[in-house]
CSV table of C-alpha atoms in Angstrom, one decimal:
chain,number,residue,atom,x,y,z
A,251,UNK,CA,79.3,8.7,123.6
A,252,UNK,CA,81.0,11.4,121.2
A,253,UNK,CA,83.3,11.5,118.6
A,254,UNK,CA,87.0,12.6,118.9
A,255,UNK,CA,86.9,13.8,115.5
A,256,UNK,CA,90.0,15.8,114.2
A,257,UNK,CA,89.4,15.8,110.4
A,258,UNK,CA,87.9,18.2,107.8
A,259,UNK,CA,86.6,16.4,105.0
A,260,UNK,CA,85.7,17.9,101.8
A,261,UNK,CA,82.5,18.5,100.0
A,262,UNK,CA,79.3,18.0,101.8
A,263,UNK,CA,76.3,15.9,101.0
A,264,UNK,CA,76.5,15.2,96.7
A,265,UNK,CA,73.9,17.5,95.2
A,266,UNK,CA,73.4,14.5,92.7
A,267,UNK,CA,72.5,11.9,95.1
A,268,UNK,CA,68.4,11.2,95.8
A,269,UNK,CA,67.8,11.8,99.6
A,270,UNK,CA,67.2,8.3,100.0
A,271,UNK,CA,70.5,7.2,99.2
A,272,UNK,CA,71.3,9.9,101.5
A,273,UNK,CA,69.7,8.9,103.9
A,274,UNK,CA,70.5,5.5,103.9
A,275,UNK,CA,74.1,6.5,104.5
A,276,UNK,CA,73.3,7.6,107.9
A,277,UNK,CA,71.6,4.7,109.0
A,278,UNK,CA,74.3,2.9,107.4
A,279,UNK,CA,76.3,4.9,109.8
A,280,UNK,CA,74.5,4.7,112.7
A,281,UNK,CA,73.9,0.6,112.4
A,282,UNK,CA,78.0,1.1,112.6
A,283,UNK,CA,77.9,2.9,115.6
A,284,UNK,CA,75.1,0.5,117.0
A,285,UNK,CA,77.2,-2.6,116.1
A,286,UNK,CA,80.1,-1.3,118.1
A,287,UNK,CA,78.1,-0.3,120.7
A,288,UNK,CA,76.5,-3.5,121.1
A,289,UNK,CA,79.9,-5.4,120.6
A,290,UNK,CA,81.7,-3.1,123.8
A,291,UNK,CA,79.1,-3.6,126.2
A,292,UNK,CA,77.7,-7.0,125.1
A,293,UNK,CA,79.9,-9.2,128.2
A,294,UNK,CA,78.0,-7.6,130.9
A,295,UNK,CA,75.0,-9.5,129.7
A,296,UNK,CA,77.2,-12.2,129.1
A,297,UNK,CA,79.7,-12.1,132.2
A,298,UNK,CA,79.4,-14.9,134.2
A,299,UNK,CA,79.1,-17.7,131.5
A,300,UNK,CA,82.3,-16.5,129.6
A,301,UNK,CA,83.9,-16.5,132.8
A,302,UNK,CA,82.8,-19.9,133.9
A,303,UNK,CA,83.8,-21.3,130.3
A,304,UNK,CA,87.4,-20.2,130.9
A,305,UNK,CA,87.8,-20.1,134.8
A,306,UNK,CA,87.9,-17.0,135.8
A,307,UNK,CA,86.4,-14.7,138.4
A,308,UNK,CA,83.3,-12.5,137.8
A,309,UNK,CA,86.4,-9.5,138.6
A,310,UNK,CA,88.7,-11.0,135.9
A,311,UNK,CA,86.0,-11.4,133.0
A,312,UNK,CA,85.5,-7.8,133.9
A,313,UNK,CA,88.6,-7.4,131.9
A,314,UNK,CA,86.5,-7.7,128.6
A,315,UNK,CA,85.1,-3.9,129.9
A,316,UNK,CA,88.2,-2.7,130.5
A,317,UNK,CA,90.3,-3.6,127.4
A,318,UNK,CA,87.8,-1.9,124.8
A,319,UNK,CA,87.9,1.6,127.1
A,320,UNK,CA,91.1,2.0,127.4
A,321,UNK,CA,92.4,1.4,124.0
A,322,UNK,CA,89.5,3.5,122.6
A,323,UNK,CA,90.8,6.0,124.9
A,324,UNK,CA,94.2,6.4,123.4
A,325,UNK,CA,93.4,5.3,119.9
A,326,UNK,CA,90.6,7.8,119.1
A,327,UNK,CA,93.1,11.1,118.7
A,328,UNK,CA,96.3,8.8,117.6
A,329,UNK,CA,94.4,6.9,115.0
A,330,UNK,CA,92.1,10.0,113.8
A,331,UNK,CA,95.0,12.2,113.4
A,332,UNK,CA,97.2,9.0,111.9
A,333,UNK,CA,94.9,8.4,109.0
A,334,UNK,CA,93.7,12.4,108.5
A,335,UNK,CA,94.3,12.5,105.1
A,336,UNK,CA,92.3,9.0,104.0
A,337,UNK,CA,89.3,8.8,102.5
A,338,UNK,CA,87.1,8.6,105.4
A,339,UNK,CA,84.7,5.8,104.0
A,340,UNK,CA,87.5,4.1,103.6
A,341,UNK,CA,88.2,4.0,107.1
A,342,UNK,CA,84.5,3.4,108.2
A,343,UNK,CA,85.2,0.1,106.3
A,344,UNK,CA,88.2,-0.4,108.0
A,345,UNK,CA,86.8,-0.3,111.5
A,346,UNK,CA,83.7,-2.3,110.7
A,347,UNK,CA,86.3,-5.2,109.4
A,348,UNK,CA,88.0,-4.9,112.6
A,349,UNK,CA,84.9,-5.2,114.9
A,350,UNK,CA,83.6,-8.1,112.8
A,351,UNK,CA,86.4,-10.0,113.1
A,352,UNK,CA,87.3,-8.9,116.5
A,353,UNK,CA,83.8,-10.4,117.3
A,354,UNK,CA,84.6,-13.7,115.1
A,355,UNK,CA,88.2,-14.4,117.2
A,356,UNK,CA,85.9,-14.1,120.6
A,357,UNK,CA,83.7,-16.9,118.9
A,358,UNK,CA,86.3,-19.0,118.2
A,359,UNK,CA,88.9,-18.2,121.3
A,360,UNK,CA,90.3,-21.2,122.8
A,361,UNK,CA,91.8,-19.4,125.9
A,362,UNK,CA,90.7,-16.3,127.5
A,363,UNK,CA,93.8,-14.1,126.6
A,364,UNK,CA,92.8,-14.4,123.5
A,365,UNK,CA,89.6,-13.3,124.1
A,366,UNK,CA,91.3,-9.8,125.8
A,367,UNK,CA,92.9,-9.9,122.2
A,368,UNK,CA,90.0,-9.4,120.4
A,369,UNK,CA,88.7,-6.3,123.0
A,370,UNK,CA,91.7,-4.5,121.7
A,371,UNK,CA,90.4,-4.8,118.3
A,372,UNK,CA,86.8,-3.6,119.6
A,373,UNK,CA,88.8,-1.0,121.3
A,374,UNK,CA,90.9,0.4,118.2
A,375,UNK,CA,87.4,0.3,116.1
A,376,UNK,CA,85.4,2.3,119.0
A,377,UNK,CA,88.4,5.5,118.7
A,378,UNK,CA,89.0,5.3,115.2
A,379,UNK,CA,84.9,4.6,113.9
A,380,UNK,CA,83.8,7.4,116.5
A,381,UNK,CA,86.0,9.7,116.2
A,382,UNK,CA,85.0,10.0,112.1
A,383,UNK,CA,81.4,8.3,111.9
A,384,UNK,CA,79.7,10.4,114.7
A,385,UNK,CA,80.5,13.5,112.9
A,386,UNK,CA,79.2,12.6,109.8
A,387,UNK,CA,76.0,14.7,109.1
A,388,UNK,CA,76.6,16.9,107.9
A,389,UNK,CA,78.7,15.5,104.7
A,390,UNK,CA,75.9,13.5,104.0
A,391,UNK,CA,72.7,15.2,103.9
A,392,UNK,CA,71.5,19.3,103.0
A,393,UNK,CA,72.7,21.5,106.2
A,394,UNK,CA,68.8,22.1,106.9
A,395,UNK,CA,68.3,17.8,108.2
A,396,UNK,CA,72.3,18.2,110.0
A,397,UNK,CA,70.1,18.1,113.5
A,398,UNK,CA,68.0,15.4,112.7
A,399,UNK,CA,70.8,13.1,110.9
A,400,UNK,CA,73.0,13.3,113.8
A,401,UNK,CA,70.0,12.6,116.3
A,402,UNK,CA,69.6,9.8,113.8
A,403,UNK,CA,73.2,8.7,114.5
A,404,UNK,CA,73.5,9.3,118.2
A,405,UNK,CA,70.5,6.7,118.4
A,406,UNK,CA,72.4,3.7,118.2
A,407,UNK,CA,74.0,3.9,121.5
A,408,UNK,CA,70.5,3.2,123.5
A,409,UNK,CA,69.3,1.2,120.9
A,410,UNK,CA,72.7,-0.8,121.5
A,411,UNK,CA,71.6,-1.1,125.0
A,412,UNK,CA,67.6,-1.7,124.1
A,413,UNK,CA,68.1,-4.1,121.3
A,414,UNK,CA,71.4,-5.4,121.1
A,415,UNK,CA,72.6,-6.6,124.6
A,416,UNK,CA,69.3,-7.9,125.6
A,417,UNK,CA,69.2,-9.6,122.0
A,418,UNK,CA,73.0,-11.4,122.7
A,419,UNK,CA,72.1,-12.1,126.2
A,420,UNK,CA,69.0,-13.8,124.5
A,421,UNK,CA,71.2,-15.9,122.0
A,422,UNK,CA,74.0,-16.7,124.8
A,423,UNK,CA,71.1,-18.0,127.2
A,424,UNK,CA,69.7,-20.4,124.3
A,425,UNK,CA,72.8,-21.3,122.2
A,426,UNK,CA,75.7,-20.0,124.4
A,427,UNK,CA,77.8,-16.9,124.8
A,428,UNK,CA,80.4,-18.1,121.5
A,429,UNK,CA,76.7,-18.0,119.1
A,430,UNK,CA,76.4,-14.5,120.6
A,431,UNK,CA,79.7,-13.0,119.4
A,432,UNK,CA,79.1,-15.1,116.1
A,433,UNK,CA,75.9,-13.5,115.4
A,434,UNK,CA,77.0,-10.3,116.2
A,435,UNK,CA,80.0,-10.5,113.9
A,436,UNK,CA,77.5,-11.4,111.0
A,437,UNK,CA,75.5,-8.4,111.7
A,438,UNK,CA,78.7,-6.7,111.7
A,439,UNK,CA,79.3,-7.9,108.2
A,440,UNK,CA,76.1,-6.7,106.6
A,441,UNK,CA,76.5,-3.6,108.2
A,442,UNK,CA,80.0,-3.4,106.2
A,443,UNK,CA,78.6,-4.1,102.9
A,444,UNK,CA,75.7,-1.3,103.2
A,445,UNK,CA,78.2,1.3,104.2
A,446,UNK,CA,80.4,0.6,101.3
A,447,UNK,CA,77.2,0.9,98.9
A,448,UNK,CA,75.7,4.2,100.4
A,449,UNK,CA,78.4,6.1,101.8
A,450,UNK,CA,80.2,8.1,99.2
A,451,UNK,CA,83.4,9.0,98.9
A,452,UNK,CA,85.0,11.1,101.6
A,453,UNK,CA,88.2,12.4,100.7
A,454,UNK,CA,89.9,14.2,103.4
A,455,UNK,CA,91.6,17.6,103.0
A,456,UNK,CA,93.7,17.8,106.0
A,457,UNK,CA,93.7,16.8,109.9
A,458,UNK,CA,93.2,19.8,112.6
A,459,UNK,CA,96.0,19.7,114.9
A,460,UNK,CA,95.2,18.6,119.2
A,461,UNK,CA,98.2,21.2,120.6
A,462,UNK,CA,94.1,23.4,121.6
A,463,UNK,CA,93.5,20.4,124.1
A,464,UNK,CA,96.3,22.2,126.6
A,465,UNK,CA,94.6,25.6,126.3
A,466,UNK,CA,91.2,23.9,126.9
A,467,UNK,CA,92.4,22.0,130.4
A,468,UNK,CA,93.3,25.4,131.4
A,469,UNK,CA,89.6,26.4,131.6
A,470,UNK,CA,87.9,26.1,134.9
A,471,UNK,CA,84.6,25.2,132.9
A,472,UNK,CA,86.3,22.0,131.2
A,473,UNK,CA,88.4,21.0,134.3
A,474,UNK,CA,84.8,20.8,135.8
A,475,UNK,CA,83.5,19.1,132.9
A,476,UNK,CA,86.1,16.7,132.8
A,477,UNK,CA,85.9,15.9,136.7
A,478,UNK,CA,82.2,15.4,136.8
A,479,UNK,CA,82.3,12.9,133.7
A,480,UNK,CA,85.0,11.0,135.5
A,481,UNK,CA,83.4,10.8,138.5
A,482,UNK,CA,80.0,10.1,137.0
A,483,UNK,CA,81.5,7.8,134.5
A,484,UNK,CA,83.2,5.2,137.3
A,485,UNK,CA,80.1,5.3,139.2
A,486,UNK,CA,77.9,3.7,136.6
A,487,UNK,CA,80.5,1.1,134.9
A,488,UNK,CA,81.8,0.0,138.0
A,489,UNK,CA,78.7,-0.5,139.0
A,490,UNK,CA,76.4,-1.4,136.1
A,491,UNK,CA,79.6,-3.5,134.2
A,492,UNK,CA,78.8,-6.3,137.4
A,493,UNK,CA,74.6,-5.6,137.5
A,494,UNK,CA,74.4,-9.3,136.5
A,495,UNK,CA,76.6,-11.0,139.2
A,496,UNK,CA,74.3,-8.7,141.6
A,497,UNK,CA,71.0,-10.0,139.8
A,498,UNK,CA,72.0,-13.6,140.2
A,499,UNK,CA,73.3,-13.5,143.6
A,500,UNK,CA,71.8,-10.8,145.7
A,501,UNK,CA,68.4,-10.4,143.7
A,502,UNK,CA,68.8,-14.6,142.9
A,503,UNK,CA,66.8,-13.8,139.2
A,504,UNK,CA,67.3,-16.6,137.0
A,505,UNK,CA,68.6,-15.7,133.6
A,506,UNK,CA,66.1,-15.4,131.5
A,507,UNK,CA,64.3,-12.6,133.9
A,508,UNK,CA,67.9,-11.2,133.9
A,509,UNK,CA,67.8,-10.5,129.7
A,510,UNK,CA,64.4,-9.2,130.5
A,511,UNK,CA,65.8,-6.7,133.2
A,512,UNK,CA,68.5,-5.1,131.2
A,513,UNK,CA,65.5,-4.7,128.7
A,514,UNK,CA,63.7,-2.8,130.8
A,515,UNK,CA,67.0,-0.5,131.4
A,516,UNK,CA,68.0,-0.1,128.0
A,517,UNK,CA,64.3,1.2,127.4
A,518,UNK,CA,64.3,3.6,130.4
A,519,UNK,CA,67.8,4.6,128.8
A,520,UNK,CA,66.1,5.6,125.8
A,521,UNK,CA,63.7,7.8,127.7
A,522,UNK,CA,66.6,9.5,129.7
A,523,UNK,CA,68.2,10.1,126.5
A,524,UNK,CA,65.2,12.1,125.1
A,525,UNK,CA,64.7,13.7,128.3
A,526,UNK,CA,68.3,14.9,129.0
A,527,UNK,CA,69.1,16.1,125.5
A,528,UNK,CA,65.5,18.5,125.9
A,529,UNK,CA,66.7,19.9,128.8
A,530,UNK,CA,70.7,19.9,128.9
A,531,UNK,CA,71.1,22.9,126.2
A,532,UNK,CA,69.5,25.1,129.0
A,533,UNK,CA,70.4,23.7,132.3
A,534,UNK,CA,73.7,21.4,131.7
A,535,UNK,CA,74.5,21.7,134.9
A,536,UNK,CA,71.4,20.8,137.0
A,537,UNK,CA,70.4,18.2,134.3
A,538,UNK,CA,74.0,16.6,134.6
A,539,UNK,CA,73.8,16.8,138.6
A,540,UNK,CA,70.1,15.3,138.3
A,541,UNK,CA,71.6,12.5,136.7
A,542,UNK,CA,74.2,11.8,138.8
A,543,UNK,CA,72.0,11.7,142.0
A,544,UNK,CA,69.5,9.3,140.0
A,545,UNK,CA,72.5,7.3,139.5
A,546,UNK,CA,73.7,7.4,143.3
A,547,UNK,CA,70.1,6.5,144.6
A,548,UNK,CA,69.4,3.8,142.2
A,549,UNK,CA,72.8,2.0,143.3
A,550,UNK,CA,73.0,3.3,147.3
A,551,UNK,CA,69.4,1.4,147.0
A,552,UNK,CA,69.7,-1.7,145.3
A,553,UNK,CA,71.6,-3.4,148.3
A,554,UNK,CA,68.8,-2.6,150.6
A,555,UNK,CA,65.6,-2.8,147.9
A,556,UNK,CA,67.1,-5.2,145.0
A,557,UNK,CA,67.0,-8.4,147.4
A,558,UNK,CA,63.5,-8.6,145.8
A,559,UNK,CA,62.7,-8.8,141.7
A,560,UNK,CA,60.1,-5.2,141.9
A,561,UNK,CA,62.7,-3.3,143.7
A,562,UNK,CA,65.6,-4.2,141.1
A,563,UNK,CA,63.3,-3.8,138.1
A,564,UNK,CA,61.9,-0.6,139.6
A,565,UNK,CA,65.8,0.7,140.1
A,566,UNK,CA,66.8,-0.1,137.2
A,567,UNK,CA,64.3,2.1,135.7
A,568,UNK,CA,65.4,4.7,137.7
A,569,UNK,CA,69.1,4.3,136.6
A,570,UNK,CA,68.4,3.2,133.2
A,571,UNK,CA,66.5,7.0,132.4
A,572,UNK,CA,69.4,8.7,134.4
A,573,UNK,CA,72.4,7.2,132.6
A,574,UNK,CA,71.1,7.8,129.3
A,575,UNK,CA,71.1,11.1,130.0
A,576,UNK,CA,74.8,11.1,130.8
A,577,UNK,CA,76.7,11.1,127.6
A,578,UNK,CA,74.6,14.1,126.5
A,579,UNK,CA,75.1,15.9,129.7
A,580,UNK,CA,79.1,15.6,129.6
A,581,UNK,CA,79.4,16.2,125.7
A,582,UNK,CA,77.4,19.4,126.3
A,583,UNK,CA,79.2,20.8,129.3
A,584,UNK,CA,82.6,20.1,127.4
A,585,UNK,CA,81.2,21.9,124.1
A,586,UNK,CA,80.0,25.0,126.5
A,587,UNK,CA,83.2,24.9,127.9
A,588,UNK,CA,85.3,25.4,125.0
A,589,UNK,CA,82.7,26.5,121.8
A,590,UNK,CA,85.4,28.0,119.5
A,591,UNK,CA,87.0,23.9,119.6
A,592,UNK,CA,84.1,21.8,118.9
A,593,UNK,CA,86.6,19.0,117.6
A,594,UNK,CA,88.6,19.1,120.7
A,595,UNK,CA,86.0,19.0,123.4
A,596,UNK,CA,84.8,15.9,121.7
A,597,UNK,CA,88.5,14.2,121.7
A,598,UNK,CA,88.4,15.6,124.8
A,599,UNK,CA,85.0,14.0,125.8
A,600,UNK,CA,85.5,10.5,124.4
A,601,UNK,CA,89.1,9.9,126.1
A,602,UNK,CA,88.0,10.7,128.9
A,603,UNK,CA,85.1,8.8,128.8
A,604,UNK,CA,86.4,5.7,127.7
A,605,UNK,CA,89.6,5.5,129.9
A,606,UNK,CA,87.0,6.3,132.8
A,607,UNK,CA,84.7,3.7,131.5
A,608,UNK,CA,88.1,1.0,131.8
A,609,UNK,CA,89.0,2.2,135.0
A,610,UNK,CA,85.1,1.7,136.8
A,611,UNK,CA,85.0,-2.2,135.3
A,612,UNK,CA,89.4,-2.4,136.5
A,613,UNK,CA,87.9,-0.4,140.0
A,614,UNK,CA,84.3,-2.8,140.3
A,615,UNK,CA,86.1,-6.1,139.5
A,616,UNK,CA,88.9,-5.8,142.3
A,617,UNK,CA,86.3,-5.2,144.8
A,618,UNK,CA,84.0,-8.0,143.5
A,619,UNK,CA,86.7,-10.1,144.2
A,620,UNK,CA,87.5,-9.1,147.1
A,621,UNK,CA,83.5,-8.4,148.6
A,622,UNK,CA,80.0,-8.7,147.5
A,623,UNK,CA,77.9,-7.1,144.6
A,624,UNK,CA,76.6,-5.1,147.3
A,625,UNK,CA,79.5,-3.4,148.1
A,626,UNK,CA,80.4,-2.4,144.5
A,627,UNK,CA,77.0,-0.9,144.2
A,628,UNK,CA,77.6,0.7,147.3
A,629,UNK,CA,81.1,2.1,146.5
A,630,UNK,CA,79.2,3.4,143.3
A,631,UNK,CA,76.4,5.3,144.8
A,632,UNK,CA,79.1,7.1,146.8
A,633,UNK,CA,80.8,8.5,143.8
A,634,UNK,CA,77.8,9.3,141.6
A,635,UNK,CA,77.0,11.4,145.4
A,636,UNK,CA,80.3,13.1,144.6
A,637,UNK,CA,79.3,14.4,141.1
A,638,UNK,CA,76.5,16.2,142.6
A,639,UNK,CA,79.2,17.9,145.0
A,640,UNK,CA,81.1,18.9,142.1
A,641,UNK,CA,78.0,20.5,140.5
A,642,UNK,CA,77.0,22.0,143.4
A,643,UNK,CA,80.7,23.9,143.9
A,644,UNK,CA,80.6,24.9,140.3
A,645,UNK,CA,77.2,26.6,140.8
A,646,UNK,CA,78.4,27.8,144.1
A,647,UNK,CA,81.8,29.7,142.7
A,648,UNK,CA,79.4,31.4,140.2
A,649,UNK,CA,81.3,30.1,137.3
A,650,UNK,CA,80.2,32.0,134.1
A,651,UNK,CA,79.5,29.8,131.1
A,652,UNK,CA,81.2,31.4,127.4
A,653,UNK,CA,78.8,33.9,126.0
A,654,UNK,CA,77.5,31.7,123.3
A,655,UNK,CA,76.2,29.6,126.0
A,656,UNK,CA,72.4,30.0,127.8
A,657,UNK,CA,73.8,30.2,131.3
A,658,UNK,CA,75.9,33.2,131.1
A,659,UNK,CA,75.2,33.8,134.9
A,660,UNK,CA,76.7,30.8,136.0
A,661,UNK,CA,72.6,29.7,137.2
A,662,UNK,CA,71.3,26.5,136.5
């Protein structure tokens, strides 16, 4: 994901701190970003046993997806441009005490509303943390290790699907799905206290105004951008946000070898992460389109090949390494798009995203609940098949890029 960032803050990285503290701040950082990660996507792991504990459908506990999406979705510019002029470390603290007691309530939660209750405070966090955390770098460290700090950063969200959802699924599996959300909101808490002891002080000058967002929509390139993320976006949550239900009853994987499985994705998603972000900056469009037909074979397939344990694990390699290369791939297009407004294609970029991301797990529960696995997966593939259309009518309208970007012809 990116950040919806709409503040300038004042003075970069301290000349008088030792590059170790500095660089603890980023990893401070990024352990914030890898803690909300972790927290928005940990229910798919543990779907089916929350569900059962409250008595709800598979389609309904898809609701925990949902919630988190589309309240990041509104709360990234609103809460950005709401608190522009606070010290920003302040509100890093801020959002980390929201997500760890947002994770303690789901611990605790006798009901299941309550539950939702607590995804609107992992919801909030994800806006308001991304929208100032991820564009951090460059305040913290000398302008010559910006690149490698923010790669530093932008690592927690495979690592949240490598580490930390496998991890929960673990802990839910031995001591149940409430010792999950428990543990992460301890985590959650340590990750508070080093941010408050290595982040300096980030006072905030002023916040840059959104009215550019209108001019930007106007742009055939972002109107592209924005249609291929939404497209590509509901493919793989409506799909991937019910991969367990599919893994228990189609593939009939017990769930142990499940935790294991989603392993294996979050690994292949750090590949596809490495290998998107080497390629996009030169070919955003046939790296993004790439992606999405990995995505749409990988799901158009499991019904067919996922019946047996090799043919899931071997698809879910396939769409772990093309979905990590997704975030990078939209990001990228919506920065080419609009390069004079690099903090409005990201607010750009993350509301789409996330209200997209709420929609595919609203979209895949009601036809869960209706169908089979299979026919979510299905329904998927076809839509993933229709971001490759798009791709393929941008390249065919010969749609120059902005001359600051590589593909000036409009070739991929």
């Amino acid at each position: 994901m990116s950040t919806a960032t709409t503040t300038s803050v004042r003075s970069p990285a301290s000349p008088g701190r030792s590059p170790f503290v500095s660089w603890l701040a980023v990893i401070a950082v990024m352990l914030g970003i890898f803690s909300i990660v972790t927290t928005e996507i940990l229910p798919i792991g543990l779907l089916t046993s929350i569900g059962s504990s409250f008595t709800v459908s598979d389609g309904m506990a898809g609701l925990m997806m949902t919630m988190p999406g589309l309240l990041a979705a509104v709360s990234a510019p609103l809460v950005t441009v709401a608190t522009g002029h606070v010290d920003r470390r302040v509100m890093l603290g801020v959002f980390v005490l929201l997500l760890a007691l947002a994770n303690f309530l789901a611990a605790v939660a006798p009901s299941y509303p309550l539950v939702l209750v607590s995804r609107v405070m992992v919801g909030v966090t994800i806006g308001g943390f991304w929208s100032i955390g991820a564009g951090l770098a460059r305040q913290l460290v000398p302008a010559k290790s910006v690149g490698r700090a923010t790669s530093v950063i932008f690592s927690a969200v495979p690592l949240g699907s490598v580490l930390g959802v496998p991890l929960g699924t673990f802990i839910g599996d031995v001591a149940g799905w409430r010792t999950a959300f428990l543990a992460m909101g301890g985590f959650t808490l340590a990750v508070l206290v080093l941010l408050l002891v290595v982040v300096p002080p980030l006072p905030s000058d002023r916040a840059t105004r959104l009215d550019v967002l209108g001019g930007m929509l106007r742009g055939v390139n972002t109107r592209f951008a924005l249609l291929m993320t939404v497209l590509v976006v509901l493919a793989h949550f409506g799909t991937y946000t019910y991969v367990t239900p599919f893994l228990e009853q189609v593939t009939h994987a017990g769930s142990g070898a499940i935790t294991v499985y989603l392993l294996i994705y979050g690994a292949a998603g750090i590949v596809g992460n490495f290998l998107g972000g080497s390629t996009v900056g030169r070919h955003p469009r046939s790296t993004f389109a790439a992606a999405a037909a990995l995505i749409a074979a990988a799901t158009l397939l499991l019904p067919v090949l996922g019946r047996s344990d090799v043919g899931a694990v071997a698809l879910l390699v396939v769409w772990g390494v093309a979905y990590g290369a997704v975030p990078v791939c939209s990001q990228t297009w919506f920065s080419k798009a609009a390069p004079d407004s690099p903090e409005a294609s990201s607010v750009l970029f993350t509301a789409s995203f996330q209200a997209t991301l709420s929609l595919g797990a609203l979209v895949g529960g009601a036809v869960l609940d209706r169908s089979s696995p299979s026919t979510v997966m299905a329904l998927g593939g076809l839509a993933a098949v229709l971001t490759v259309a798009v791709a393929w009518a941008h390249r065919a309208g010969r749609f120059a890029w902005p001359e600051s970007a590589p593909e000036r012809s409009g070739r991929s």
